[in-house]
Coordinates of C-alpha atoms in Angstrom, one line a residue:
M1 CA -3.5 12.2 26.2
T2 CA -2.0 11.0 22.9
K3 CA 1.4 9.3 23.5
L4 CA 4.3 8.4 21.2
I5 CA 7.3 6.1 21.8
K6 CA 10.8 7.2 20.9
I7 CA 13.4 4.4 20.7
D8 CA 17.1 4.9 20.0
L9 CA 18.3 1.5 18.9
T10 CA 22.0 2.5 19.2
D11 CA 21.8 3.2 22.9
K12 CA 18.7 1.0 23.6
K13 CA 16.9 4.1 25.1
V14 CA 13.1 4.2 25.3
C15 CA 11.2 7.4 26.1
I16 CA 7.5 8.3 26.0
E17 CA 6.3 11.7 25.0
D18 CA 3.0 13.5 25.0
A19 CA 1.9 13.9 21.3
T20 CA -1.5 15.6 22.0
H21 CA -0.3 18.9 20.4
L22 CA 0.8 17.0 17.3
Q23 CA -2.5 15.3 16.9
R24 CA -4.3 18.5 17.3
D25 CA -2.3 20.2 14.6
Y26 CA -1.6 17.3 12.2
L27 CA -4.4 14.8 13.0
G28 CA -2.3 11.6 13.1
G29 CA -1.1 8.9 10.8
L30 CA 0.5 10.4 7.8
G31 CA 0.1 14.0 9.1
V32 CA 2.0 13.5 12.3
N33 CA 4.5 11.1 10.7
T34 CA 5.4 13.8 8.2
K35 CA 5.9 16.5 10.8
L36 CA 8.0 14.1 12.9
L37 CA 10.2 13.1 10.0
V38 CA 10.8 16.7 8.9
D39 CA 11.6 17.8 12.5
L40 CA 13.8 14.9 13.5
T41 CA 15.6 13.9 10.3
P42 CA 18.8 15.8 9.4
P43 CA 19.1 17.2 5.8
N44 CA 20.8 14.9 3.3
V45 CA 20.6 11.9 5.6
D46 CA 21.5 8.5 4.2
P47 CA 18.2 6.6 4.1
L48 CA 20.1 3.5 5.2
G49 CA 22.1 5.3 7.9
P50 CA 21.4 5.3 11.6
A51 CA 20.4 9.0 11.6
N52 CA 17.3 8.2 9.4
N53 CA 14.1 7.9 11.3
L54 CA 11.4 5.2 10.8
I55 CA 8.0 6.2 12.1
F56 CA 4.9 4.1 12.6
G57 CA 1.7 6.2 13.0
A58 CA -1.8 4.9 13.6
G59 CA -4.5 7.2 12.2
T60 CA -6.5 9.5 14.5
F61 CA -9.6 7.2 14.5
V62 CA -7.8 3.9 14.6
G63 CA -9.1 1.7 17.4
T64 CA -12.6 3.3 17.4
L65 CA -15.5 1.7 15.6
L66 CA -15.8 4.2 12.8
P67 CA -16.0 2.2 9.6
T68 CA -12.6 1.2 8.2
A69 CA -10.6 3.0 11.0
A70 CA -7.7 0.5 10.8
R71 CA -5.0 2.2 8.8
T72 CA -1.4 2.8 10.0
E73 CA 1.2 4.8 8.1
L74 CA 4.9 3.9 8.0
T75 CA 7.2 6.8 7.0
S76 CA 10.9 7.4 6.5
K77 CA 13.3 8.8 3.9
S78 CA 13.1 6.3 1.1
P79 CA 16.2 4.3 0.1
L80 CA 14.5 3.7 -3.3
S81 CA 13.8 7.3 -4.3
N82 CA 16.1 9.2 -1.8
R83 CA 13.0 11.3 -1.2
F84 CA 10.0 11.2 1.1
G85 CA 8.9 7.6 1.6
T86 CA 5.7 6.3 3.2
S87 CA 3.4 3.3 3.0
N88 CA 0.0 2.4 4.5
S89 CA -1.5 -0.8 5.9
G90 CA -4.6 -2.0 7.6
G91 CA -5.5 -5.2 9.6
L92 CA -5.2 -5.2 13.4
W93 CA -1.7 -3.8 14.0
G94 CA -2.7 -0.1 14.4
A95 CA -5.6 -0.9 16.7
A96 CA -3.3 -3.0 18.9
L97 CA -0.9 0.0 19.2
K98 CA -3.8 2.3 20.1
F99 CA -5.1 -0.2 22.7
A100 CA -1.7 -0.3 24.2
G101 CA -2.0 3.5 24.8
F102 CA 0.2 4.8 21.9
S103 CA -0.4 6.4 18.5
H104 CA 3.2 6.6 17.1
I105 CA 6.6 5.0 17.3
V106 CA 9.7 6.8 16.3
L107 CA 12.8 4.6 15.7
T108 CA 16.3 5.9 15.2
G109 CA 19.8 4.7 15.4
K110 CA 21.1 1.2 14.7
S111 CA 21.4 -1.8 17.0
P112 CA 24.8 -3.5 17.0
T113 CA 23.0 -6.9 16.8
P114 CA 19.6 -8.0 15.5
V115 CA 16.7 -7.1 17.9
Y116 CA 13.0 -7.0 17.9
I117 CA 10.7 -4.8 20.0
T118 CA 7.7 -5.9 22.1
I119 CA 5.1 -3.5 23.3
D120 CA 2.7 -5.1 25.8
N121 CA 0.5 -2.2 26.9
D122 CA 3.0 0.1 28.8
Q123 CA 5.8 -2.5 28.9
I124 CA 8.3 -1.8 26.1
K125 CA 11.3 -4.1 25.6
I126 CA 14.1 -4.4 23.1
E127 CA 14.9 -8.1 22.8
D128 CA 17.5 -10.2 21.1
A129 CA 16.6 -11.4 17.6
T130 CA 19.8 -13.2 16.5
H131 CA 17.8 -16.4 16.3
L132 CA 15.2 -14.8 14.1
W133 CA 17.6 -13.1 11.6
G134 CA 17.4 -14.9 8.3
L135 CA 13.9 -16.3 8.8
N136 CA 11.1 -15.4 6.4
T137 CA 8.3 -13.2 7.7
C138 CA 5.8 -16.0 8.3
A139 CA 8.3 -18.0 10.4
T140 CA 9.1 -14.8 12.3
V141 CA 5.4 -14.1 13.1
D142 CA 4.9 -17.8 14.0
W143 CA 7.8 -17.7 16.5
I144 CA 6.7 -14.4 18.2
K145 CA 3.1 -15.5 18.5
R146 CA 4.1 -18.9 19.9
E147 CA 6.6 -17.5 22.4
K148 CA 5.0 -14.2 23.3
G149 CA 1.3 -14.7 22.7
K150 CA -1.1 -15.3 19.9
D151 CA -2.7 -11.9 20.4
Y152 CA 0.4 -10.0 19.4
Q153 CA 0.2 -8.1 16.1
V154 CA 3.6 -8.3 14.3
A155 CA 5.3 -6.0 11.8
S156 CA 8.4 -7.8 10.5
I157 CA 11.0 -7.9 7.8
G158 CA 12.2 -10.9 5.8
P159 CA 15.6 -11.6 4.2
A160 CA 15.1 -8.8 1.7
G161 CA 14.9 -6.2 4.4
E162 CA 17.9 -7.7 6.2
K163 CA 19.9 -7.5 3.0
L164 CA 18.8 -4.0 2.3
V165 CA 16.8 -4.6 -0.9
R166 CA 15.8 -1.0 -1.7
F167 CA 12.2 -1.9 -2.1
A168 CA 11.9 -4.3 0.8
S169 CA 8.5 -4.2 2.6
V170 CA 7.5 -4.4 6.2
Q171 CA 5.0 -7.2 6.5
N172 CA 1.9 -6.8 8.6
N173 CA 1.3 -10.1 10.3
Y174 CA 1.0 -12.8 7.6
H175 CA -0.6 -11.3 4.5
G176 CA -0.6 -7.5 4.8
A177 CA 2.3 -5.1 4.2
W178 CA 3.6 -1.6 4.3
G179 CA 4.8 -2.3 0.7
R180 CA 6.0 0.7 -1.2
T181 CA 9.2 2.9 -1.0
G182 CA 11.5 0.5 0.8
M183 CA 10.5 0.9 4.5
G184 CA 11.7 -2.7 5.1
A185 CA 15.2 -1.8 4.0
V186 CA 15.2 1.1 6.5
M187 CA 14.1 -1.3 9.2
G188 CA 16.8 -3.8 8.2
S189 CA 19.5 -1.1 8.3
K190 CA 18.7 -0.6 11.9
N191 CA 19.1 -4.4 12.6
L192 CA 15.4 -4.4 13.7
K193 CA 13.6 -7.6 12.8
A194 CA 10.1 -7.0 14.1
V195 CA 7.8 -4.8 16.2
A196 CA 5.2 -6.8 18.1
V197 CA 2.3 -5.1 19.8
R198 CA -0.4 -6.2 22.2
G199 CA -2.9 -3.8 23.8
T200 CA -5.8 -4.6 26.1
G201 CA -7.0 -1.0 26.7
E202 CA -9.4 1.1 24.7
V203 CA -9.5 4.3 22.7
K204 CA -11.4 6.8 24.8
V205 CA -13.7 9.4 23.2
A206 CA -14.9 12.6 24.9
D207 CA -18.6 12.0 24.4
R208 CA -19.6 8.3 23.9
R209 CA -23.2 9.0 23.1
S210 CA -22.5 11.6 20.4
F211 CA -19.7 9.5 19.0
A212 CA -22.0 6.5 18.8
R213 CA -24.5 8.6 16.7
I214 CA -21.7 9.7 14.4
M215 CA -20.5 6.1 14.1
T216 CA -24.0 4.9 13.1
E217 CA -24.3 7.7 10.6
A218 CA -20.9 6.9 9.1
F219 CA -21.8 3.2 8.7
K220 CA -25.1 4.1 7.0
K221 CA -23.3 6.4 4.6
V222 CA -20.7 3.8 3.6
I223 CA -23.1 0.8 3.3
N224 CA -25.7 2.8 1.3
H225 CA -23.2 4.3 -1.1
E226 CA -23.6 3.2 -4.7
S227 CA -20.0 1.9 -4.8
F228 CA -20.4 -0.4 -1.7
G229 CA -21.9 -3.4 -3.5
Y230 CA -19.3 -3.8 -6.2
T231 CA -16.4 -3.0 -3.9
H232 CA -17.6 -5.7 -1.4
R233 CA -18.1 -8.2 -4.2
Y234 CA -14.9 -7.7 -6.1
G235 CA -12.6 -5.6 -3.9
S236 CA -9.9 -3.8 -5.9
M237 CA -10.4 -6.4 -8.7
V238 CA -13.4 -4.3 -9.8
V239 CA -11.1 -2.4 -12.2
A240 CA -9.3 -5.4 -13.7
D241 CA -11.6 -5.7 -16.7
P242 CA -12.1 -2.0 -17.4
Y243 CA -8.3 -1.5 -17.5
N244 CA -8.0 -4.2 -20.2
K245 CA -11.0 -2.7 -22.1
I246 CA -9.4 0.7 -22.4
G247 CA -6.0 -0.6 -23.1
A248 CA -4.4 0.5 -19.9
L249 CA -2.9 -2.8 -18.7
P250 CA 0.9 -2.6 -18.0
G251 CA 1.3 -5.7 -20.1
N252 CA 4.8 -7.1 -20.8
N253 CA 6.5 -4.1 -19.2
F254 CA 4.0 -1.5 -20.6
T255 CA 4.2 -2.7 -24.2
N256 CA 0.8 -4.3 -24.4
G257 CA -2.3 -2.6 -22.9
Y258 CA -4.8 -5.2 -23.9
F259 CA -5.0 -9.1 -23.8
N260 CA -7.6 -11.0 -25.8
D261 CA -7.8 -13.7 -23.2
W262 CA -7.7 -11.4 -20.1
V263 CA -11.3 -11.7 -19.0
D264 CA -11.3 -15.5 -19.3
T265 CA -8.0 -16.0 -17.5
R266 CA -7.4 -13.2 -15.1
G267 CA -10.6 -11.1 -15.0
R268 CA -12.7 -10.4 -12.0
G269 CA -15.5 -12.7 -13.1
V270 CA -13.3 -15.8 -13.5
F271 CA -11.7 -15.0 -10.1
E272 CA -15.1 -14.8 -8.4
R273 CA -16.5 -18.0 -10.0
K274 CA -13.5 -20.3 -9.8
Y275 CA -11.3 -19.0 -6.9
K276 CA -13.0 -16.7 -4.4
E277 CA -13.7 -18.7 -1.2
K278 CA -14.8 -16.0 1.3
D279 CA -14.6 -12.3 2.2
L280 CA -12.1 -10.9 4.7
A281 CA -12.2 -7.5 6.5
C282 CA -9.8 -5.3 8.4
F283 CA -10.6 -4.0 11.9
S284 CA -14.0 -2.2 12.0
C285 CA -14.6 -2.6 8.3
P286 CA -18.1 -3.3 6.8
V287 CA -16.8 -3.4 3.3
A288 CA -14.7 -6.6 3.5
C289 CA -13.1 -5.9 0.2
T290 CA -10.4 -8.5 0.3
H291 CA -10.8 -12.3 -0.1
W292 CA -9.5 -15.7 0.6
T293 CA -8.6 -17.8 -2.5
K294 CA -8.7 -21.5 -3.0
V295 CA -7.8 -23.3 -6.2
K296 CA -10.5 -26.0 -6.8
S297 CA -9.1 -27.8 -9.8
G298 CA -6.0 -28.3 -12.0
I299 CA -2.4 -28.9 -11.1
Y300 CA -2.6 -26.4 -8.2
R301 CA -5.8 -27.8 -6.7
G302 CA -5.9 -27.2 -2.9
Y303 CA -3.6 -24.2 -3.0
E304 CA -4.9 -21.4 -0.7
N305 CA -3.9 -17.8 -0.1
K306 CA -5.2 -14.3 0.5
G307 CA -6.2 -12.4 -2.5
L308 CA -6.7 -11.6 -5.3
E309 CA -5.9 -7.9 -5.3
V310 CA -5.8 -6.0 -8.6
S311 CA -2.2 -5.0 -7.9
F312 CA -1.3 -8.7 -7.8
V313 CA -3.0 -9.6 -11.1
L314 CA -1.8 -6.5 -12.9
E315 CA 1.8 -6.8 -11.8
F316 CA 2.4 -10.5 -12.2
G317 CA -0.5 -11.3 -14.5
A318 CA -0.2 -8.4 -17.0
K319 CA 3.3 -6.9 -16.5
L320 CA 5.0 -10.3 -16.4
G321 CA 2.4 -12.2 -18.5
I322 CA 1.5 -15.0 -16.1
K323 CA -1.9 -16.4 -16.9
E324 CA -2.6 -18.8 -14.0
I325 CA -4.2 -17.1 -10.9
A326 CA -2.6 -19.7 -8.7
E327 CA 0.9 -18.8 -10.1
I328 CA 0.2 -15.1 -9.6
L329 CA -0.6 -15.7 -6.0
Q330 CA 2.5 -17.9 -5.5
C331 CA 4.6 -14.9 -6.8
V332 CA 2.9 -12.7 -4.2
E333 CA 3.6 -15.3 -1.6
V334 CA 7.3 -15.3 -2.3
C335 CA 7.3 -11.5 -2.1
N336 CA 5.5 -11.7 1.3
L337 CA 7.9 -14.3 2.7
Y338 CA 11.0 -12.4 1.6
G339 CA 9.4 -9.1 2.5
M340 CA 9.4 -7.3 -0.9
D341 CA 7.1 -4.8 -2.5
V342 CA 5.0 -6.6 -5.2
V343 CA 5.0 -3.6 -7.6
S344 CA 8.7 -2.9 -7.5
A345 CA 9.7 -6.6 -7.6
S346 CA 7.5 -7.1 -10.7
G347 CA 8.8 -3.9 -12.2
V348 CA 12.5 -4.8 -12.0
I349 CA 11.8 -8.3 -13.4
A350 CA 9.8 -6.9 -16.3
F351 CA 12.8 -4.6 -17.0
A352 CA 15.2 -7.6 -16.9
I353 CA 13.1 -9.7 -19.2
E354 CA 12.8 -6.9 -21.8
A355 CA 16.5 -6.0 -21.5
N356 CA 17.3 -9.7 -22.0
Q357 CA 15.1 -9.9 -25.1
H358 CA 17.1 -7.1 -26.6
G359 CA 20.4 -8.8 -25.8
L360 CA 21.6 -6.3 -23.2
L361 CA 22.1 -8.8 -20.4
D362 CA 24.4 -11.1 -22.4
K363 CA 26.6 -8.1 -23.0
S364 CA 26.7 -7.5 -19.2
G365 CA 27.2 -11.2 -18.4
M366 CA 23.9 -11.5 -16.6
E367 CA 21.0 -14.1 -16.8
A368 CA 17.3 -13.6 -16.5
P369 CA 14.1 -15.0 -18.0
E370 CA 13.6 -14.1 -21.7
I371 CA 9.9 -15.1 -22.1
W372 CA 6.9 -13.4 -20.6
G373 CA 4.9 -15.7 -18.3
D374 CA 8.0 -17.9 -17.5
F375 CA 6.7 -18.8 -14.0
P376 CA 9.6 -20.9 -12.8
G377 CA 12.1 -18.3 -14.0
I378 CA 10.2 -15.5 -12.4
I379 CA 10.0 -17.3 -9.1
K380 CA 13.7 -18.1 -9.2
L381 CA 14.5 -14.4 -9.9
L382 CA 12.2 -13.2 -7.1
E383 CA 14.1 -15.4 -4.7
N384 CA 17.5 -14.2 -6.0
I385 CA 16.4 -10.6 -5.5
G386 CA 15.4 -11.3 -2.0
L387 CA 18.7 -13.0 -1.3
R388 CA 20.8 -10.5 -3.5
K389 CA 22.2 -13.4 -5.6
D390 CA 23.5 -13.1 -9.1
I391 CA 21.5 -10.5 -11.2
G392 CA 19.2 -10.3 -8.2
N393 CA 21.8 -8.3 -6.4
L394 CA 21.7 -5.5 -9.1
L395 CA 17.9 -5.6 -9.4
A396 CA 17.6 -5.3 -5.6
E397 CA 18.9 -1.7 -6.1
G398 CA 15.7 -0.7 -8.0
L399 CA 15.2 0.3 -11.5
K400 CA 16.8 3.7 -11.4
I401 CA 20.2 2.3 -10.2
A402 CA 20.0 -1.0 -12.1
S403 CA 19.4 0.7 -15.5
L404 CA 22.5 2.8 -15.0
E405 CA 24.6 -0.4 -14.7
I406 CA 23.3 -2.0 -18.0
P407 CA 24.2 0.2 -20.9
G408 CA 21.2 1.0 -23.2
S409 CA 18.6 -0.3 -20.8
D410 CA 17.2 3.0 -19.5
Q411 CA 14.3 2.9 -22.0
Y412 CA 13.0 -0.3 -20.3
A413 CA 13.2 1.1 -16.8
M414 CA 9.6 2.2 -16.0
H415 CA 9.9 4.4 -12.9
I416 CA 9.0 7.9 -11.7
K417 CA 11.5 9.5 -9.3
G418 CA 13.1 6.2 -8.7
V419 CA 9.9 4.4 -7.7
E420 CA 8.6 1.7 -10.1
I421 CA 5.3 2.6 -11.9
P422 CA 2.4 0.5 -10.7
V423 CA -0.7 -1.3 -12.1
R424 CA -1.9 0.9 -14.9
D425 CA -0.4 2.3 -18.1
P426 CA -0.9 6.0 -17.8
R427 CA -1.2 6.2 -21.6
G428 CA -4.4 4.2 -21.5
K429 CA -6.3 7.2 -20.3
W430 CA -5.2 10.7 -19.3
D431 CA -7.1 11.8 -16.2
V432 CA -6.8 12.9 -12.6
W433 CA -5.2 9.6 -11.6
T434 CA -2.7 9.8 -14.4
L435 CA -1.6 13.3 -13.5
G436 CA -1.3 12.1 -9.9
Y437 CA 1.5 9.6 -11.0
L438 CA 3.6 12.7 -11.6
T439 CA 2.6 15.0 -8.8
N440 CA 2.2 12.8 -5.7
T441 CA 4.7 12.7 -2.9
R442 CA 5.9 9.1 -3.4
G443 CA 6.9 9.0 -7.0
G444 CA 5.6 6.1 -9.1
D445 CA 2.3 5.7 -7.3
S446 CA -1.4 4.9 -7.9
L447 CA -2.9 5.5 -4.5
R448 CA -2.2 9.0 -3.4
T449 CA -4.2 11.0 -6.0
R450 CA -7.6 9.5 -6.7
S451 CA -10.6 11.4 -7.9
P452 CA -13.9 10.7 -6.0
V453 CA -15.8 10.8 -9.3
D454 CA -13.4 8.8 -11.5
N455 CA -14.8 6.7 -14.3
L456 CA -12.5 4.8 -16.6
Y457 CA -14.9 5.0 -19.5
G458 CA -15.3 8.8 -19.3
E459 CA -14.2 10.8 -22.3
V460 CA -11.1 13.0 -22.1
R461 CA -11.8 16.4 -23.6
N462 CA -8.2 17.6 -23.5
C463 CA -5.2 17.6 -21.1
F464 CA -7.0 19.9 -18.8
E465 CA -10.6 18.5 -18.8
E466 CA -12.4 15.2 -18.7
E467 CA -16.0 14.3 -19.0
I468 CA -18.1 14.1 -15.9
A469 CA -19.0 10.5 -15.7
V470 CA -21.6 10.7 -13.0
S471 CA -25.0 12.3 -12.7
E472 CA -25.7 15.9 -11.6
D473 CA -27.4 14.4 -8.5
A474 CA -24.2 12.5 -7.7
I475 CA -22.2 15.8 -8.0
N476 CA -24.7 17.6 -5.8
N477 CA -24.5 14.8 -3.2
L478 CA -20.8 14.5 -3.3
D479 CA -19.1 15.3 0.0
M480 CA -16.9 18.2 -1.2
P481 CA -16.8 21.9 -0.2
K482 CA -19.2 23.9 -2.4
F483 CA -16.6 26.4 -3.6
L484 CA -14.4 23.5 -4.8
K485 CA -17.3 21.9 -6.6
K486 CA -17.8 25.2 -8.5
E487 CA -14.1 25.5 -9.4
I488 CA -13.7 21.8 -10.4
F489 CA -17.0 21.1 -12.2
G490 CA -18.3 24.5 -13.1
E491 CA -21.8 25.8 -12.5
P492 CA -23.8 24.0 -13.7
P493 CA -21.4 21.0 -13.7
L494 CA -20.0 20.4 -17.2
T495 CA -16.5 18.9 -17.0
V496 CA -13.9 17.9 -14.5
D497 CA -10.9 20.2 -14.2
I498 CA -8.1 17.7 -14.1
P499 CA -5.3 19.8 -12.4
K500 CA -7.7 21.2 -9.8
M501 CA -9.3 17.8 -9.1
A502 CA -5.8 16.3 -8.8
K503 CA -4.9 18.9 -6.2
Y504 CA -8.1 18.3 -4.3
S505 CA -7.8 14.5 -4.5
E506 CA -4.3 14.4 -3.2
D507 CA -5.3 16.6 -0.3
L508 CA -8.3 14.4 0.4
I509 CA -6.2 11.2 0.4
T510 CA -3.7 12.9 2.7
I511 CA -6.5 13.7 5.2
I512 CA -7.9 10.1 5.0
N513 CA -4.4 8.7 5.6
A514 CA -4.0 11.0 8.6
T515 CA -7.3 9.9 10.1
G516 CA -6.6 6.2 9.6
L517 CA -9.7 5.5 7.4
C518 CA -9.5 3.5 4.2
I519 CA -9.5 4.9 0.6
R520 CA -11.8 2.3 -0.9
P521 CA -14.6 4.1 -2.9
P522 CA -17.4 3.8 -0.3
V523 CA -15.3 5.7 2.3
H524 CA -13.4 7.9 -0.1
R525 CA -16.6 9.2 -1.5
A526 CA -18.9 9.2 1.5
L527 CA -16.8 10.3 4.5
A528 CA -15.0 13.3 3.1
P529 CA -14.3 16.8 4.5
N530 CA -17.8 18.0 5.2
F531 CA -18.6 14.9 7.2
M532 CA -15.4 15.1 9.2
Q533 CA -15.5 18.8 9.8
G534 CA -19.2 18.9 10.7
R535 CA -19.3 15.9 13.0
L536 CA -15.8 15.1 14.3
P537 CA -13.6 17.2 16.6
L538 CA -10.8 17.8 14.1

């Protein structure tokens, strides 16, 4: 039986329900979260009001040993867009929830005082968090692990979530995050500091022997896929140099798509040679696409942190013009400690810098950095946003609201549906990914519509077609329903139909986020609908 926990924080009521029917119809993760949000949330609800629901949902396969089955979705009505909000994170948190015997947590209401929740197998408690309120996320995780047990997995908010910064994140232990669309602000509006989970059980499968065969096949497909080697080696940084080459960097608030010194200062090669210390992996993941960084020379010698992700380097390195990788990581560290989305935080600061350069902040009596790459000024502004101090109080509202308060600044506010545009300038190349910026459910987003045959160097024929950038054998071997291959590529395959591939890609990512697998290329391209339908009881 699949179980979900419902907690009313106003009345301190906890109940457990059978969710088997939901998993059967909506898989899990994003699928079940979406159904629950629609059914339980009143129309026109205030995203920061007690009637809004905040839903954690581990994917269907999380807790098993299928490759990359570690992802958990966090869903609510977004205070940033006032629309559907959701974010995804890996690590160990989702597996711990499954090992405790649950797949989903639905949180509603508002506690009159700060609280945190502990789930220790079937023991669920709402505990006082007054002493934790005001702490950064690392200090919060430290305290819970010290007082409750090192094996607890902790989802927490920092000062930004407490102060209802509209793009506040929920941090996943020390270095992960449910980053986008302001889920941390929703959590803060409920006076909920953390959800800590420990589970010692297991995820039961109906037929262990058959599942073991499927698991082995899945690992082979992932490890043997042509994208495995470079994804393991560089992680998401694999696209950092191509973005620069095609002029798609979001440089200086989307005014500069190419930097002459990019490869030598912030490229994937210099990161690998000078900073990468070791590979890191989520639960049940053979890809190990993220890394631990250590600065080996210079003024930041000895500094260590998790990374470098391409979102970090494109947001702080390109959008804000910071050249030192150690300084980029320190900006990310401030976001993590305060609990803020990296993309939105970078986006509002880029907006402030450009508005300041055009004299708009002086007219409004506000102060912000005026030079791209001003590391001390950017750090100070990040902290002020997290604490809602000075101009940070306005920027904490997000670009859509902030630009309305500064006359003439709307042309510098780069957002879609209220959500700051991430990582890549869509003008650099029109393709499936670019169309997905406009059509996906979250607003400004780079992760919910992603073609399984994307190639940044492929030629664009027109707004409806792009060049097939992979071989005919690759198309034939692609895990995609045959009728869709014919519709999208033609027969024989000649071009990629951008709108049709965008529709398929968004559906595919939705399925992956419901099952709890990862969207890194070796999984995204190797474990798609035919594999799931033919071998797994969906």
